[in-house]
Amino acid sequence: MKMNTDRFSLTVDEYLAETNVLFYLNDAVTQLLEHKEEYTQFGVVRYFAEYFTSVKNGNHVLFREFSYIKVTPHNRESFIHIFWKCFRQIGKNGDLLAMSEYSSLLQLLCPDFPTEMVQNTARIVLIDDATDCLMSFADFIYSFQIQFYYEEFVESVSVIYQDLLSGKNPNTVIVPTSTSVEQLSTAANEEPDPQEGVDSSIFCECIEGLCERFKHKFPSTVAIKEILESSQRVSFYGFLMALAKHEGVNQDIGALPNKSDVLIDPEMDQELERLIAQVAISPTSNNSSSSAVGQKETSKKASPRKSLHQRKRIEMESDGSTEETDSSEN
């Protein structure tokens, strides 16, 4: 979880609201009560310490339900980051996967992850073209980041776009200029063309008005202006793809590296090399070494809720390349 340098200027209530501490505390208590026989064996104090360490490190979303992983911005960021770490090998191998295959990978980490969100991501990548085409890992994950992290913003912008496309006055509170009113009136008398898109300046004004009162996360208005001022007209999915490619937007979210480094993860590469070396040296002791790695990972990135799944996570990361390649071949 990112450290807010202005946190000392916040009131207690503002700090609790911004960091969602009460939500995590409530979840921690709920998990403790549901699994108290398992957790009381090593003490309640240690349980809470490991729970919040897991939240801080971003491991807490692994294998949790979709309603949990989407409930806070930190959870969404953590899930995107874990998805990248687990499956970046797909991109490293140069594999192209279909929408259904990406959906299966997401459901390995979150069993009830909705297919609809994966479909919406595919539409961004393919600019609303046939969603059964193959996609690279890099194209998919940066588009997925926009669709998942800014879900509410994307839905609201979609409504604005459809209103503009049909010539309606978008249901947004903005102070229109004389030029924008004239342009909107002209657009209302023209036949809508989805391929051509909408006027970028009007679209920009409407989105700025939305952001002024929006309660959810949204990309910086600086990035939005930069994208929309680069052309006279823009399509909805063209706008989302531009957000997905914008380095500033990516850095603000903080879940993924720059696109040029998306296939690079030295720490994970070293861990994979170490595991492969262990298997090569002592194949008969594979089970014991895997157990030791699982125990080490549990203490290093402890999450009482997920302690039983840590070994599965390591195995997924170490063997992911083979499984993913098989998936794409099938």
Coordinates of C-alpha atoms in Angstrom, one line a residue:
M1 CA 0.0 0.0 0.0
K2 CA 1.4 3.4 -1.0
M3 CA 2.6 5.7 1.8
N4 CA 0.8 9.1 1.7
T5 CA 3.3 11.8 2.5
D6 CA 0.4 14.1 3.4
R7 CA -1.1 11.7 5.9
F8 CA -0.2 13.8 8.9
S9 CA -2.3 16.6 7.6
L10 CA -5.4 14.4 7.5
T11 CA -7.9 14.1 10.3
V12 CA -8.4 10.7 11.9
D13 CA -11.7 10.1 9.9
E14 CA -10.1 11.2 6.7
Y15 CA -7.1 8.9 7.2
L16 CA -9.3 5.9 8.0
A17 CA -11.4 6.6 4.9
E18 CA -8.5 7.0 2.6
T19 CA -6.6 3.9 3.7
N20 CA -9.7 1.7 4.2
V21 CA -8.3 0.5 7.6
L22 CA -11.7 -0.2 9.0
F23 CA -12.6 -2.4 6.0
Y24 CA -9.4 -4.5 6.4
L25 CA -9.9 -4.7 10.2
N26 CA -13.5 -5.9 9.7
D27 CA -12.3 -8.5 7.2
A28 CA -9.5 -9.7 9.5
V29 CA -12.0 -10.2 12.3
T30 CA -14.4 -12.0 10.0
Q31 CA -11.7 -14.4 8.8
L32 CA -10.5 -15.0 12.4
L33 CA -14.0 -16.0 13.5
E34 CA -14.6 -18.2 10.5
H35 CA -11.3 -20.0 10.9
K36 CA -10.6 -19.5 14.6
E37 CA -9.5 -23.1 15.2
E38 CA -6.8 -22.8 12.6
Y39 CA -5.6 -19.3 13.6
T40 CA -5.7 -19.5 17.4
Q41 CA -3.0 -22.2 17.2
F42 CA -0.3 -19.5 16.7
G43 CA -2.0 -16.7 18.6
V44 CA -4.4 -13.8 17.8
V45 CA -1.7 -11.1 18.0
R46 CA 0.5 -12.9 15.4
Y47 CA -2.6 -13.5 13.2
F48 CA -3.4 -9.7 13.0
A49 CA 0.3 -8.9 12.4
E50 CA 0.5 -11.3 9.5
Y51 CA -2.8 -10.3 8.1
F52 CA -1.9 -6.6 7.8
T53 CA 1.6 -7.5 6.6
S54 CA -0.1 -9.4 3.8
V55 CA -2.3 -6.4 3.0
K56 CA 0.8 -4.1 2.9
N57 CA 2.7 -6.5 0.6
G58 CA -0.4 -7.0 -1.7
N59 CA -0.6 -10.8 -1.2
H60 CA -4.0 -10.6 0.6
V61 CA -6.0 -10.8 -2.6
L62 CA -4.7 -14.1 -3.8
F63 CA -7.6 -16.7 -4.2
R64 CA -10.1 -14.3 -2.7
E65 CA -13.6 -13.7 -4.1
F66 CA -14.1 -11.0 -6.7
S67 CA -16.2 -8.9 -4.4
Y68 CA -13.2 -8.6 -2.1
I69 CA -10.5 -7.9 -4.7
K70 CA -12.4 -5.0 -6.3
V71 CA -13.6 -3.3 -3.1
T72 CA -10.6 -1.0 -2.6
P73 CA -8.1 0.6 -5.0
H74 CA -5.3 -1.1 -3.2
N75 CA -6.9 -4.5 -3.7
R76 CA -7.3 -3.8 -7.4
E77 CA -3.7 -2.6 -7.8
S78 CA -2.5 -5.7 -5.8
F79 CA -4.5 -8.1 -8.0
I80 CA -3.1 -6.6 -11.2
H81 CA 0.4 -6.8 -9.9
I82 CA 0.0 -10.5 -8.8
F83 CA -1.5 -11.3 -12.2
W84 CA 1.6 -9.8 -13.9
K85 CA 4.0 -11.6 -11.7
C86 CA 2.3 -15.0 -12.1
F87 CA 1.9 -14.9 -15.9
R88 CA 4.4 -12.5 -17.4
Q89 CA 6.2 -15.6 -18.7
I90 CA 3.5 -15.8 -21.4
G91 CA 4.7 -12.5 -22.8
K92 CA 8.3 -13.6 -22.4
N93 CA 7.6 -16.7 -24.5
G94 CA 5.9 -14.6 -27.1
D95 CA 2.6 -16.6 -26.7
L96 CA -0.7 -15.1 -28.0
L97 CA -3.8 -16.1 -26.1
A98 CA -7.5 -15.9 -26.7
M99 CA -9.9 -14.1 -24.5
S100 CA -11.2 -17.4 -23.0
E101 CA -7.6 -18.3 -22.0
Y102 CA -6.9 -15.0 -20.3
S103 CA -10.2 -15.5 -18.4
S104 CA -9.0 -19.0 -17.3
L105 CA -5.8 -17.5 -16.0
L106 CA -7.6 -14.8 -14.0
Q107 CA -9.9 -17.4 -12.5
L108 CA -6.8 -19.4 -11.3
L109 CA -6.2 -16.4 -9.0
C110 CA -9.8 -15.4 -8.4
P111 CA -12.3 -18.4 -9.0
D112 CA -15.3 -16.2 -9.6
F113 CA -13.6 -13.5 -11.7
P114 CA -16.3 -12.4 -14.2
T115 CA -15.9 -13.2 -17.9
E116 CA -17.6 -9.9 -18.8
M117 CA -14.7 -7.9 -17.6
V118 CA -12.3 -9.9 -19.7
Q119 CA -14.6 -9.4 -22.7
N120 CA -14.5 -5.6 -22.1
T121 CA -10.7 -5.8 -21.9
A122 CA -10.6 -7.6 -25.3
R123 CA -12.7 -4.9 -26.8
I124 CA -10.1 -2.3 -25.8
V125 CA -7.3 -4.3 -27.2
L126 CA -9.1 -5.1 -30.5
I127 CA -10.8 -1.6 -30.7
D128 CA -14.2 -3.3 -30.4
D129 CA -13.4 -5.7 -33.2
A130 CA -13.9 -9.5 -33.0
T131 CA -13.2 -10.5 -29.4
D132 CA -12.1 -14.0 -30.4
C133 CA -8.8 -12.8 -31.8
L134 CA -5.5 -13.7 -30.1
M135 CA -3.8 -11.0 -27.9
S136 CA -0.3 -10.5 -26.6
F137 CA 0.2 -10.4 -22.9
A138 CA 1.4 -6.8 -22.9
D139 CA -1.6 -5.5 -24.8
F140 CA -3.9 -7.5 -22.6
I141 CA -2.5 -6.6 -19.2
Y142 CA -2.3 -2.8 -19.8
S143 CA -5.8 -2.7 -21.2
F144 CA -7.0 -4.9 -18.3
Q145 CA -5.5 -2.5 -15.9
I146 CA -7.6 0.4 -17.2
Q147 CA -10.8 -1.7 -17.4
F148 CA -10.4 -3.2 -13.9
Y149 CA -8.8 -0.4 -11.9
Y150 CA -11.0 2.4 -13.4
E151 CA -14.1 0.3 -13.9
E152 CA -16.6 2.9 -12.6
F153 CA -15.0 5.6 -14.6
V154 CA -15.0 3.6 -17.8
E155 CA -18.7 2.8 -17.4
S156 CA -19.5 6.5 -16.8
V157 CA -17.5 7.6 -19.8
S158 CA -19.2 5.0 -21.9
V159 CA -22.6 6.6 -21.1
I160 CA -21.2 10.1 -22.0
Y161 CA -19.8 8.7 -25.3
Q162 CA -23.1 7.1 -26.3
D163 CA -25.0 10.3 -25.6
L164 CA -22.7 12.3 -27.7
L165 CA -22.7 9.7 -30.5
S166 CA -26.5 9.9 -30.6
G167 CA -26.5 13.7 -30.4
K168 CA -28.0 13.9 -26.9
N169 CA -26.8 16.3 -24.3
P170 CA -24.8 14.2 -21.9
N171 CA -26.1 13.9 -18.4
T172 CA -23.2 15.8 -16.9
V173 CA -22.9 19.1 -15.1
I174 CA -20.6 21.2 -17.1
V175 CA -20.4 24.9 -18.0
P176 CA -20.4 24.8 -21.8
T177 CA -18.7 27.4 -24.0
S178 CA -20.5 29.0 -26.9
T179 CA -18.3 26.9 -29.2
S180 CA -19.2 23.6 -27.5
V181 CA -22.9 24.3 -27.6
E182 CA -22.7 25.1 -31.3
Q183 CA -20.7 21.9 -31.9
L184 CA -23.2 19.8 -29.9
S185 CA -26.1 21.3 -31.8
T186 CA -24.4 20.4 -35.1
A187 CA -23.7 16.9 -33.9
A188 CA -27.3 16.4 -33.1
N189 CA -28.3 17.0 -36.7
E190 CA -25.7 14.6 -38.1
E191 CA -26.0 10.9 -38.6
P192 CA -23.9 9.1 -35.9
D193 CA -20.9 7.2 -37.2
P194 CA -19.4 4.9 -34.6
Q195 CA -16.2 4.4 -36.6
E196 CA -15.6 8.2 -36.8
G197 CA -16.2 8.8 -33.1
V198 CA -17.1 12.0 -31.4
D199 CA -15.7 15.5 -31.2
S200 CA -12.7 15.3 -28.9
S201 CA -13.1 18.8 -27.4
I202 CA -16.7 18.2 -26.4
F203 CA -15.8 14.7 -25.1
C204 CA -13.0 16.3 -23.0
E205 CA -15.3 18.9 -21.5
C206 CA -17.9 16.3 -20.5
I207 CA -15.2 14.0 -18.9
E208 CA -13.8 17.0 -17.0
G209 CA -17.2 17.7 -15.7
L210 CA -17.6 14.1 -14.6
C211 CA -14.2 14.1 -12.8
E212 CA -15.1 17.2 -10.8
R213 CA -17.8 15.3 -8.9
F214 CA -16.7 11.7 -9.4
K215 CA -16.4 9.6 -6.1
H216 CA -14.3 6.8 -7.6
K217 CA -10.8 6.6 -9.0
F218 CA -10.2 8.2 -12.4
P219 CA -7.1 9.0 -14.5
S220 CA -5.5 12.4 -14.1
T221 CA -7.2 15.1 -16.1
V222 CA -3.8 16.1 -17.4
A223 CA -3.5 12.7 -19.1
I224 CA -7.1 12.9 -20.4
K225 CA -6.5 16.3 -21.9
E226 CA -3.2 15.2 -23.5
I227 CA -4.9 12.3 -25.2
L228 CA -8.0 14.2 -26.4
E229 CA -6.2 17.2 -27.6
S230 CA -4.0 15.1 -29.9
S231 CA -6.9 14.6 -32.4
Q232 CA -10.1 16.2 -33.5
R233 CA -12.3 13.1 -33.1
V234 CA -11.9 10.0 -31.0
S235 CA -13.7 6.7 -30.6
F236 CA -14.6 5.2 -27.2
Y237 CA -12.2 2.3 -27.4
G238 CA -9.6 4.4 -29.1
F239 CA -9.7 6.6 -26.0
L240 CA -9.4 3.7 -23.6
M241 CA -6.5 2.2 -25.6
A242 CA -4.7 5.6 -25.4
L243 CA -5.2 5.5 -21.6
A244 CA -3.8 2.0 -21.5
K245 CA -0.6 3.1 -23.4
H246 CA -0.1 6.3 -21.4
E247 CA 2.9 5.9 -19.1
G248 CA 1.7 8.6 -16.7
V249 CA -1.5 6.8 -16.1
N250 CA 0.3 3.5 -15.6
Q251 CA 2.7 5.2 -13.1
D252 CA -0.2 6.7 -11.1
I253 CA -1.8 3.3 -10.6
G254 CA 1.6 1.8 -9.7
A255 CA 0.8 -1.9 -10.3
L256 CA 2.8 -2.5 -13.5
P257 CA 6.3 -1.5 -14.7
N258 CA 6.8 0.6 -17.8
K259 CA 5.8 -1.2 -20.9
S260 CA 9.4 -1.6 -22.0
D261 CA 10.1 -3.5 -18.7
V262 CA 6.8 -5.5 -18.5
L263 CA 8.6 -8.8 -19.2
I264 CA 11.5 -8.1 -16.8
D265 CA 11.3 -9.3 -13.1
P266 CA 14.9 -10.1 -11.9
E267 CA 13.7 -11.3 -8.4
M268 CA 11.2 -13.8 -9.9
D269 CA 13.8 -15.0 -12.5
Q270 CA 16.3 -15.7 -9.7
E271 CA 13.7 -17.6 -7.7
L272 CA 12.8 -19.7 -10.8
E273 CA 16.4 -20.4 -11.5
R274 CA 17.0 -21.5 -7.9
L275 CA 14.0 -23.8 -8.0
I276 CA 15.1 -25.3 -11.3
A277 CA 18.6 -25.9 -9.9
Q278 CA 17.2 -27.6 -6.8
V279 CA 15.2 -30.0 -9.0
A280 CA 18.2 -30.7 -11.3
I281 CA 20.5 -31.4 -8.4
S282 CA 18.1 -33.5 -6.3
P283 CA 15.0 -34.6 -8.2
T284 CA 14.1 -37.2 -5.5
S285 CA 13.9 -34.5 -2.9
N286 CA 11.5 -32.4 -4.9
N287 CA 8.6 -32.8 -2.5
S288 CA 10.7 -31.8 0.5
S289 CA 12.3 -28.9 -1.2
S290 CA 8.9 -27.6 -2.4
S291 CA 7.6 -27.9 1.1
A292 CA 10.6 -25.9 2.4
V293 CA 10.0 -23.2 -0.2
G294 CA 6.4 -23.1 0.7
Q295 CA 7.2 -22.6 4.4
K296 CA 9.8 -19.9 3.6
E297 CA 7.3 -18.1 1.4
T298 CA 4.7 -18.2 4.1
S299 CA 6.9 -16.6 6.7
K300 CA 8.3 -14.1 4.2
K301 CA 4.9 -13.0 2.8
A302 CA 2.7 -14.2 5.5
S303 CA -1.1 -14.3 5.1
P304 CA -2.9 -16.5 7.6
R305 CA -5.9 -16.5 5.3
K306 CA -3.8 -18.0 2.5
S307 CA -1.1 -19.9 4.4
L308 CA -2.4 -23.2 3.0
H309 CA -2.1 -21.8 -0.6
Q310 CA 1.4 -20.5 -0.5
R311 CA 2.9 -23.7 -1.9
K312 CA 0.4 -23.8 -4.7
R313 CA 1.3 -20.2 -5.5
I314 CA 5.0 -21.0 -5.8
E315 CA 4.3 -24.0 -8.0
M316 CA 2.1 -21.9 -10.2
E317 CA 4.9 -19.3 -10.7
S318 CA 7.6 -21.8 -11.2
D319 CA 5.7 -24.0 -13.7
G320 CA 3.5 -21.3 -15.2
S321 CA 5.5 -21.2 -18.5
T322 CA 4.7 -24.8 -19.4
E323 CA 1.1 -24.6 -18.5
E324 CA 0.5 -21.4 -20.3
T325 CA 2.2 -22.6 -23.5
D326 CA 0.1 -25.7 -23.4
S327 CA -3.0 -23.6 -23.0
S328 CA -2.2 -21.5 -26.0
E329 CA -1.4 -24.5 -28.1
N330 CA -4.8 -26.1 -27.2

